[in-house]
Amino acid sequence: MLNAPDTMALQEKRSLVEFGWNRRLLRCVGLWPEERGSLWRPSRRPNALLQQGLLLAMVSCELAALRRFWGGELSHTTVNACIVLLVAVAFCKAASLLSLRRPIIQLMHTLRDTSLPQNEREARIYSGAARHARLLTLVLCVDYAIVAVIWDLLPLVNFLRQSHQGRYNNSDAIFSQYPIIALHPWAVQSGPAYAFTFALQVVGGGIFTMTHLACDTFLLSLVIYICSQIDVLCASLQQLGRRADGAGAAGSGGGQRKAPSDQCSEPELYRELVACIKHHQNIIAYVGVLQQVLSPVALAQFMCSMLIICLSGFGIAISNDFGTLFRYSVYFTAAAIQLLLFCWYGEVLITKSERVSEAAMGCGWTEARGRRFTSSALLIMTRAQRPLALTGGKFYVVSLKTFVQLLNASYSFFAVLRQLNESGHREDDGVLDSL
């Protein structure tokens, strides 16, 4: 049994599994309800509708610019295509969370309530997962903030430089003075119109950036906490039939490991195994709920990231301007990081779920007395041989193997685009030579 100080320490560690930062980020974009008893509780539905409406208006202006430059200015076309794809993925993530809001909230509360450690080993697992989730959220917040500041300052510097050079009203230079290339229904050459349009684009860009950040960190935190549940299950299977550390040491006298059936009675051993089986069933249910939300998100992320990596890589290859090169680099890095994060943690989930069968094999089921214990142990080992995996629309398994496949597909499309571009330049040079 744990003494009072140990119990207090374990309960303090339990409070780490709270999703506090993730909920705050989701509230900023109107995707999470306010806490009861809050002093400031505006309606989140109008907030979400206002933000998504602003994103929709921004996408409309971008599509208008994409239509204007289609078949002409290749640099503007690829930049617009990348930003439209990023906003489309943000819409998909927000729609998935809003449509499955209740099961996701229930899953979050269930993971939080079932993370009460029963011993020091479980406490270390849960606290480590909590630190991991918080560190991931913090690192992504800092990364996104730095990129957003540079993204917004660079067009402002271009505006001041081009105004000093007398290119303020040059239609070709106007688009480099804004964070996003778009066609607006008003004139943007004047000072007040420029300030209003610039501020509008900064707010719109911040909204879809925050949407990506909030949804990604929340979904990945869910995966991290589910993986911690798998770690606890493996630890329980490995220590099946043991009591506290002192009782386990006393039962293994002479330095030889005894079978679990020698350390406790058969009914107690069977009850502990049944508890492990129920825990495994709960974990499978957790993954099923997460799969409902992550499936459309992962599919959209995979498809759009593949296209963005291809287009931005092509833009980097043909770009000569530093500002345009920086934009392409940001698109390429953002798409690659988002794709890698989903595939990395999907691979972690698969790897950890495969260890359940190994842990069940080490619970001493061959030495146990009783047919029902042996058959139950075989049941969990058989089920655990099929690893838990998240999929993107039933087409792709979220894993590192899929990450490599998507990168290869992006490179193939990039090679085709580059070849077509070089062929077009050779034809133009041939026409000029004939003239």
Coordinates of C-alpha atoms in Angstrom, one line a residue:
M1 CA 0.0 0.0 0.0
L2 CA 1.1 3.6 -0.6
N3 CA 1.6 5.9 2.3
A4 CA 0.0 9.3 2.5
P5 CA 2.9 11.4 1.0
D6 CA 3.1 9.0 -1.9
T7 CA -0.6 9.3 -2.6
M8 CA -0.4 13.1 -2.5
A9 CA 2.5 13.0 -4.9
L10 CA 0.7 10.7 -7.3
Q11 CA -2.4 12.9 -7.3
E12 CA -0.3 16.0 -8.0
K13 CA 1.2 14.3 -11.0
R14 CA -2.3 13.3 -12.2
S15 CA -3.1 17.0 -12.6
L16 CA -0.6 17.3 -15.4
V17 CA -2.9 15.4 -17.8
E18 CA -5.2 18.4 -18.3
F19 CA -5.0 19.5 -22.0
G20 CA -5.0 23.1 -20.6
W21 CA -2.8 24.7 -23.3
N22 CA -4.6 22.8 -26.1
R23 CA -8.0 24.0 -24.9
R24 CA -6.9 27.6 -24.7
L25 CA -5.6 27.5 -28.3
L26 CA -8.8 25.9 -29.5
R27 CA -10.8 28.6 -27.7
C28 CA -8.8 31.3 -29.5
V29 CA -10.3 30.1 -32.8
G30 CA -13.7 29.3 -31.5
L31 CA -13.4 25.5 -31.6
W32 CA -13.8 24.9 -27.8
P33 CA -16.6 25.9 -25.4
E34 CA -15.9 28.2 -22.5
E35 CA -15.4 26.8 -19.0
R36 CA -18.4 27.0 -16.7
G37 CA -18.1 29.8 -14.1
S38 CA -15.8 31.9 -16.4
L39 CA -16.0 35.6 -15.8
W40 CA -16.0 36.3 -19.6
R41 CA -18.1 33.8 -21.5
P42 CA -19.0 35.1 -25.0
S43 CA -20.8 32.8 -27.4
R44 CA -18.2 30.7 -29.2
R45 CA -20.5 30.0 -32.2
P46 CA -20.5 33.6 -33.5
N47 CA -16.8 33.8 -32.8
A48 CA -16.2 30.6 -34.9
L49 CA -18.5 31.8 -37.7
L50 CA -16.9 35.2 -37.8
Q51 CA -13.4 33.7 -38.1
Q52 CA -14.3 31.1 -40.6
G53 CA -16.2 33.7 -42.6
L54 CA -13.1 35.9 -42.7
L55 CA -11.1 32.9 -43.9
L56 CA -13.7 32.2 -46.6
A57 CA -13.5 35.8 -47.8
M58 CA -9.7 35.6 -47.9
V59 CA -9.8 32.4 -49.9
S60 CA -12.2 34.0 -52.4
C61 CA -9.7 36.9 -52.9
E62 CA -6.9 34.4 -53.3
L63 CA -8.9 32.3 -55.9
A64 CA -9.6 35.5 -57.8
A65 CA -5.9 36.2 -57.9
L66 CA -5.2 32.6 -58.9
R67 CA -7.6 32.9 -61.8
R68 CA -5.9 36.2 -62.9
F69 CA -2.4 34.8 -62.9
W70 CA -3.3 31.3 -64.2
G71 CA -1.2 30.6 -67.3
G72 CA 0.8 33.8 -66.9
E73 CA 2.9 34.7 -63.8
L74 CA 4.1 31.3 -62.6
S75 CA 5.5 32.6 -59.4
H76 CA 2.2 34.2 -58.3
T77 CA 0.2 31.1 -59.3
T78 CA 2.3 28.7 -57.3
V79 CA 2.3 31.0 -54.2
N80 CA -1.5 31.3 -54.4
A81 CA -2.0 27.6 -54.9
C82 CA 0.1 26.8 -51.8
I83 CA -1.8 29.3 -49.5
V84 CA -5.2 28.1 -50.8
L85 CA -4.3 24.5 -50.0
L86 CA -3.1 25.5 -46.5
V87 CA -6.4 27.3 -45.8
A88 CA -8.4 24.3 -47.2
V89 CA -6.7 22.0 -44.7
A90 CA -7.4 24.4 -41.9
F91 CA -11.1 24.4 -42.9
C92 CA -11.1 20.6 -42.8
K93 CA -9.5 20.4 -39.4
A94 CA -12.0 22.9 -37.9
A95 CA -14.9 21.1 -39.5
S96 CA -13.8 17.7 -38.2
L97 CA -13.5 19.0 -34.6
L98 CA -16.8 20.8 -34.7
S99 CA -18.7 17.9 -36.2
L100 CA -17.3 15.4 -33.6
R101 CA -17.1 17.8 -30.8
R102 CA -18.9 15.7 -28.2
P103 CA -17.0 12.4 -28.6
I104 CA -13.7 14.2 -28.6
I105 CA -14.5 16.1 -25.4
Q106 CA -15.7 12.8 -23.8
L107 CA -12.5 11.1 -24.9
M108 CA -10.4 13.9 -23.4
H109 CA -12.2 13.7 -20.1
T110 CA -11.9 9.9 -20.1
L111 CA -8.2 10.0 -20.7
R112 CA -7.8 12.6 -17.9
D113 CA -9.9 10.7 -15.4
T114 CA -8.2 7.3 -16.1
S115 CA -4.7 8.7 -15.7
L116 CA -4.7 8.4 -12.0
P117 CA -1.5 6.5 -11.3
Q118 CA -1.6 3.5 -8.9
N119 CA 2.1 3.3 -8.3
E120 CA 5.3 5.3 -8.9
R121 CA 6.0 3.6 -12.3
E122 CA 2.6 4.7 -13.7
A123 CA 3.1 8.1 -12.3
R124 CA 6.4 8.5 -14.2
I125 CA 4.7 7.3 -17.4
Y126 CA 1.8 9.8 -17.1
S127 CA 3.9 12.7 -16.0
G128 CA 6.4 12.0 -18.8
A129 CA 3.5 12.0 -21.4
A130 CA 2.2 15.3 -19.9
R131 CA 5.7 16.9 -20.2
H132 CA 6.0 15.5 -23.8
A133 CA 2.6 17.0 -24.8
R134 CA 3.3 20.4 -23.2
L135 CA 6.8 20.6 -24.8
L136 CA 5.4 19.7 -28.2
T137 CA 2.7 22.4 -27.9
L138 CA 5.3 25.0 -26.6
V139 CA 7.8 24.3 -29.4
L140 CA 5.1 24.5 -32.1
C141 CA 3.8 27.7 -30.6
V142 CA 7.2 29.4 -30.6
D143 CA 7.9 28.1 -34.1
Y144 CA 4.7 29.3 -35.6
A145 CA 5.0 32.7 -33.8
I146 CA 8.5 33.3 -35.2
V147 CA 7.5 32.4 -38.7
A148 CA 4.3 34.6 -38.5
V149 CA 6.3 37.6 -37.3
I150 CA 8.8 37.3 -40.1
W151 CA 6.1 36.5 -42.6
D152 CA 4.3 39.8 -41.7
L153 CA 7.4 42.0 -41.5
L154 CA 8.9 41.0 -44.8
P155 CA 6.1 42.5 -47.0
L156 CA 6.2 45.7 -44.8
V157 CA 9.9 46.1 -45.4
N158 CA 9.2 45.6 -49.2
F159 CA 6.5 48.3 -49.0
L160 CA 8.8 50.8 -47.4
R161 CA 11.7 50.0 -49.8
Q162 CA 9.5 50.2 -52.9
S163 CA 7.8 53.4 -51.8
H164 CA 11.2 55.0 -51.4
Q165 CA 12.2 53.8 -54.9
G166 CA 9.0 55.3 -56.4
R167 CA 7.4 51.9 -57.2
Y168 CA 4.5 52.4 -54.8
N169 CA 1.8 52.3 -57.6
N170 CA 3.5 49.7 -59.7
S171 CA 1.0 46.9 -60.1
D172 CA 3.7 44.2 -60.3
A173 CA 5.3 45.4 -57.1
I174 CA 2.0 45.8 -55.1
F175 CA 1.7 42.0 -54.5
S176 CA 5.1 41.8 -52.8
Q177 CA 3.9 44.4 -50.3
Y178 CA 1.3 42.1 -48.7
P179 CA 1.6 38.9 -46.8
I180 CA -0.8 37.1 -49.1
I181 CA -1.3 37.6 -52.9
A182 CA -4.9 38.4 -53.4
L183 CA -7.3 40.5 -55.5
H184 CA -9.6 42.7 -53.3
P185 CA -12.8 44.4 -54.4
W186 CA -11.3 47.8 -53.5
A187 CA -8.2 49.8 -54.6
V188 CA -5.2 49.0 -52.5
Q189 CA -2.7 51.6 -53.7
S190 CA -3.7 54.4 -51.3
G191 CA -2.2 54.6 -47.8
P192 CA -5.4 53.9 -45.7
A193 CA -6.5 51.2 -48.1
Y194 CA -3.0 49.6 -47.8
A195 CA -3.1 49.7 -44.0
F196 CA -6.6 48.2 -43.9
T197 CA -5.8 45.5 -46.4
F198 CA -2.5 44.6 -44.7
A199 CA -4.2 44.4 -41.3
L200 CA -7.0 42.2 -42.7
Q201 CA -4.5 39.8 -44.3
V202 CA -2.5 39.6 -41.0
V203 CA -5.6 38.8 -39.1
G204 CA -6.7 36.2 -41.6
G205 CA -3.3 34.6 -41.8
G206 CA -3.2 34.5 -38.0
I207 CA -6.6 32.8 -37.9
F208 CA -5.7 29.9 -40.2
T209 CA -2.2 29.6 -38.6
M210 CA -3.8 29.3 -35.1
T211 CA -6.3 26.8 -36.5
H212 CA -3.5 24.6 -37.7
L213 CA -1.6 25.0 -34.4
A214 CA -4.6 24.4 -32.2
C215 CA -5.9 21.3 -34.1
D216 CA -2.5 19.7 -34.6
T217 CA -1.3 20.1 -31.0
F218 CA -4.6 18.8 -29.6
L219 CA -4.8 15.8 -31.9
L220 CA -1.2 14.9 -31.3
S221 CA -1.6 15.3 -27.5
L222 CA -4.4 12.8 -27.7
V223 CA -2.1 10.4 -29.4
I224 CA 0.6 10.9 -26.8
Y225 CA -1.8 10.2 -23.9
I226 CA -3.2 7.1 -25.6
C227 CA 0.4 5.9 -26.0
S228 CA 0.9 6.5 -22.3
Q229 CA -2.1 4.3 -21.6
I230 CA -0.5 1.6 -23.7
D231 CA 2.7 1.9 -21.7
V232 CA 0.8 1.5 -18.5
L233 CA -0.9 -1.6 -19.8
C234 CA 2.4 -3.1 -20.8
A235 CA 3.8 -2.4 -17.3
S236 CA 0.7 -4.0 -15.7
L237 CA 1.0 -7.1 -17.8
Q238 CA 4.7 -7.4 -17.0
Q239 CA 4.1 -7.0 -13.3
L240 CA 0.9 -9.1 -13.3
G241 CA 0.3 -10.9 -10.0
R242 CA 2.8 -8.7 -8.0
R243 CA 1.9 -6.5 -5.1
A244 CA 4.1 -3.7 -3.8
D245 CA 7.8 -3.7 -4.5
G246 CA 8.5 -5.3 -1.1
A247 CA 6.1 -8.1 -1.6
G248 CA 7.5 -8.8 -5.1
A249 CA 11.0 -8.9 -3.7
A250 CA 10.0 -11.3 -0.9
G251 CA 8.2 -13.6 -3.4
S252 CA 11.3 -13.8 -5.6
G253 CA 13.7 -15.1 -2.9
G254 CA 16.9 -16.8 -3.9
G255 CA 17.3 -14.5 -6.9
Q256 CA 15.0 -16.7 -9.0
R257 CA 11.9 -15.4 -10.6
K258 CA 8.8 -17.3 -9.6
A259 CA 5.6 -17.6 -11.7
P260 CA 2.8 -15.2 -10.9
S261 CA 0.7 -18.1 -9.7
D262 CA 3.2 -18.7 -6.9
Q263 CA 2.9 -15.1 -5.7
C264 CA -0.9 -14.8 -5.4
S265 CA -3.9 -16.9 -5.6
E266 CA -5.4 -17.9 -9.0
P267 CA -8.6 -15.8 -8.6
E268 CA -6.6 -12.7 -7.8
L269 CA -4.3 -13.4 -10.8
Y270 CA -7.3 -13.9 -13.1
R271 CA -9.0 -10.6 -11.9
E272 CA -5.8 -8.7 -12.6
L273 CA -5.7 -10.2 -16.1
V274 CA -9.3 -9.3 -16.7
A275 CA -8.6 -5.7 -15.7
C276 CA -5.7 -5.6 -18.2
I277 CA -8.0 -7.0 -20.9
K278 CA -10.6 -4.3 -20.2
H279 CA -7.9 -1.7 -20.2
H280 CA -6.8 -2.9 -23.6
Q281 CA -10.4 -2.8 -24.9
N282 CA -10.7 0.8 -23.6
I283 CA -7.6 1.8 -25.5
I284 CA -8.9 0.2 -28.7
A285 CA -12.1 2.3 -28.1
Y286 CA -10.0 5.5 -27.6
V287 CA -8.2 4.9 -30.9
G288 CA -11.6 4.3 -32.6
V289 CA -12.9 7.7 -31.5
L290 CA -9.7 9.4 -32.5
Q291 CA -9.8 7.7 -35.8
Q292 CA -13.2 9.3 -36.6
V293 CA -11.7 12.8 -36.3
L294 CA -8.3 12.1 -37.6
S295 CA -9.3 10.2 -40.7
P296 CA -10.5 13.1 -42.8
V297 CA -7.9 15.4 -41.3
A298 CA -5.1 13.1 -42.2
L299 CA -6.3 12.5 -45.7
A300 CA -6.6 16.2 -46.4
Q301 CA -3.2 16.8 -44.7
F302 CA -1.6 14.1 -46.8
M303 CA -3.0 15.2 -50.1
C304 CA -2.5 19.0 -49.6
S305 CA 1.0 18.6 -48.0
M306 CA 2.1 16.5 -51.0
L307 CA 1.0 19.2 -53.4
I308 CA 2.4 22.0 -51.3
I309 CA 5.8 20.3 -51.1
C310 CA 5.8 19.8 -54.8
L311 CA 4.7 23.3 -55.7
S312 CA 6.9 25.0 -53.1
G313 CA 9.9 23.0 -54.1
F314 CA 9.3 23.9 -57.7
G315 CA 9.0 27.6 -56.7
I316 CA 12.3 27.4 -54.8
A317 CA 13.9 26.0 -57.9
I318 CA 12.7 28.8 -60.2
S319 CA 12.7 31.8 -57.8
N320 CA 15.3 34.6 -57.9
D321 CA 13.7 37.0 -55.4
F322 CA 14.5 36.7 -51.7
G323 CA 11.0 37.5 -50.6
T324 CA 9.4 34.9 -52.9
L325 CA 12.1 32.4 -52.0
F326 CA 11.3 32.9 -48.3
R327 CA 7.6 32.3 -48.9
Y328 CA 8.3 29.1 -50.7
S329 CA 10.6 28.0 -48.0
V330 CA 8.0 28.6 -45.3
Y331 CA 5.4 26.7 -47.3
F332 CA 7.7 23.8 -47.9
T333 CA 8.8 23.6 -44.2
A334 CA 5.3 24.0 -42.8
A335 CA 3.9 21.2 -45.1
A336 CA 6.8 18.9 -44.4
I337 CA 6.7 19.4 -40.6
Q338 CA 2.9 18.9 -40.4
L339 CA 3.2 15.7 -42.5
L340 CA 6.1 14.4 -40.4
L341 CA 4.5 15.1 -37.1
F342 CA 1.3 13.1 -37.9
C343 CA 3.3 10.2 -39.4
W344 CA 5.8 10.2 -36.6
Y345 CA 3.3 9.9 -33.8
G346 CA 1.2 7.5 -35.9
E347 CA 4.3 5.3 -36.1
V348 CA 4.8 5.6 -32.3
L349 CA 1.3 4.4 -31.7
I350 CA 1.8 1.4 -34.0
T351 CA 5.1 0.5 -32.3
K352 CA 3.8 0.8 -28.8
S353 CA 0.7 -1.3 -29.6
E354 CA 2.9 -4.1 -30.9
R355 CA 4.6 -4.3 -27.5
V356 CA 1.3 -5.3 -25.8
S357 CA 1.5 -8.9 -27.2
E358 CA 5.2 -9.2 -26.0
A359 CA 4.2 -7.9 -22.6
A360 CA 1.3 -10.4 -22.4
M361 CA 3.7 -13.2 -23.3
G362 CA 5.9 -12.3 -20.4
C363 CA 3.2 -12.3 -17.7
G364 CA 3.9 -16.0 -16.8
W365 CA 0.8 -17.5 -18.5
T366 CA 2.7 -20.8 -19.2
E367 CA 3.3 -21.4 -15.5
A368 CA -0.1 -20.3 -14.4
R369 CA -2.6 -22.8 -13.0
G370 CA -6.0 -22.6 -14.5
R371 CA -7.3 -22.9 -18.0
R372 CA -9.3 -19.7 -17.9
F373 CA -6.2 -17.6 -17.2
T374 CA -4.3 -19.2 -20.0
S375 CA -7.2 -18.8 -22.5
S376 CA -7.6 -15.1 -21.5
A377 CA -3.9 -14.5 -21.9
L378 CA -4.0 -16.1 -25.3
L379 CA -6.9 -13.9 -26.2
I380 CA -5.2 -10.6 -25.4
M381 CA -2.0 -11.8 -27.1
T382 CA -3.9 -12.7 -30.3
R383 CA -5.7 -9.4 -30.4
A384 CA -2.6 -7.4 -29.7
Q385 CA -0.9 -9.0 -32.7
R386 CA -3.0 -6.6 -34.8
P387 CA -1.4 -3.2 -34.1
L388 CA -3.4 -0.1 -33.5
A389 CA -3.1 2.2 -36.4
L390 CA -4.6 5.5 -37.5
T391 CA -5.6 5.9 -41.2
G392 CA -6.2 8.7 -43.5
G393 CA -9.6 8.1 -45.2
K394 CA -9.0 4.3 -45.2
F395 CA -6.4 4.9 -47.9
Y396 CA -3.2 5.7 -46.0
V397 CA -1.8 4.3 -42.7
V398 CA -0.4 7.2 -40.7
S399 CA 3.2 6.0 -40.4
L400 CA 6.7 6.9 -41.4
K401 CA 6.4 4.5 -44.4
T402 CA 3.6 6.7 -45.7
F403 CA 5.7 9.8 -45.1
V404 CA 8.4 8.4 -47.3
Q405 CA 5.9 7.4 -50.0
L406 CA 4.3 10.9 -50.1
L407 CA 7.7 12.5 -50.3
N408 CA 8.6 10.3 -53.3
A409 CA 5.3 11.2 -54.9
S410 CA 6.0 14.9 -54.3
Y411 CA 9.4 14.6 -55.9
S412 CA 7.9 12.8 -58.9
F413 CA 5.4 15.6 -59.5
F414 CA 8.2 18.2 -59.0
A415 CA 10.3 16.5 -61.7
V416 CA 7.4 16.6 -64.1
L417 CA 6.7 20.3 -63.5
R418 CA 10.4 21.2 -63.8
Q419 CA 10.7 19.3 -67.1
L420 CA 7.6 21.0 -68.5
N421 CA 8.9 24.4 -67.4
E422 CA 12.3 23.7 -69.1
S423 CA 10.5 22.5 -72.2
G424 CA 8.5 25.7 -72.3
H425 CA 11.6 27.9 -72.0
R426 CA 13.3 26.0 -74.8
E427 CA 10.3 26.5 -77.1
D428 CA 10.3 30.2 -76.3
D429 CA 14.0 30.5 -77.0
G430 CA 13.5 28.6 -80.3
V431 CA 10.7 31.1 -81.3
L432 CA 12.9 34.1 -80.5
D433 CA 15.8 32.6 -82.5
S434 CA 13.6 32.1 -85.5
L435 CA 12.6 35.7 -85.4

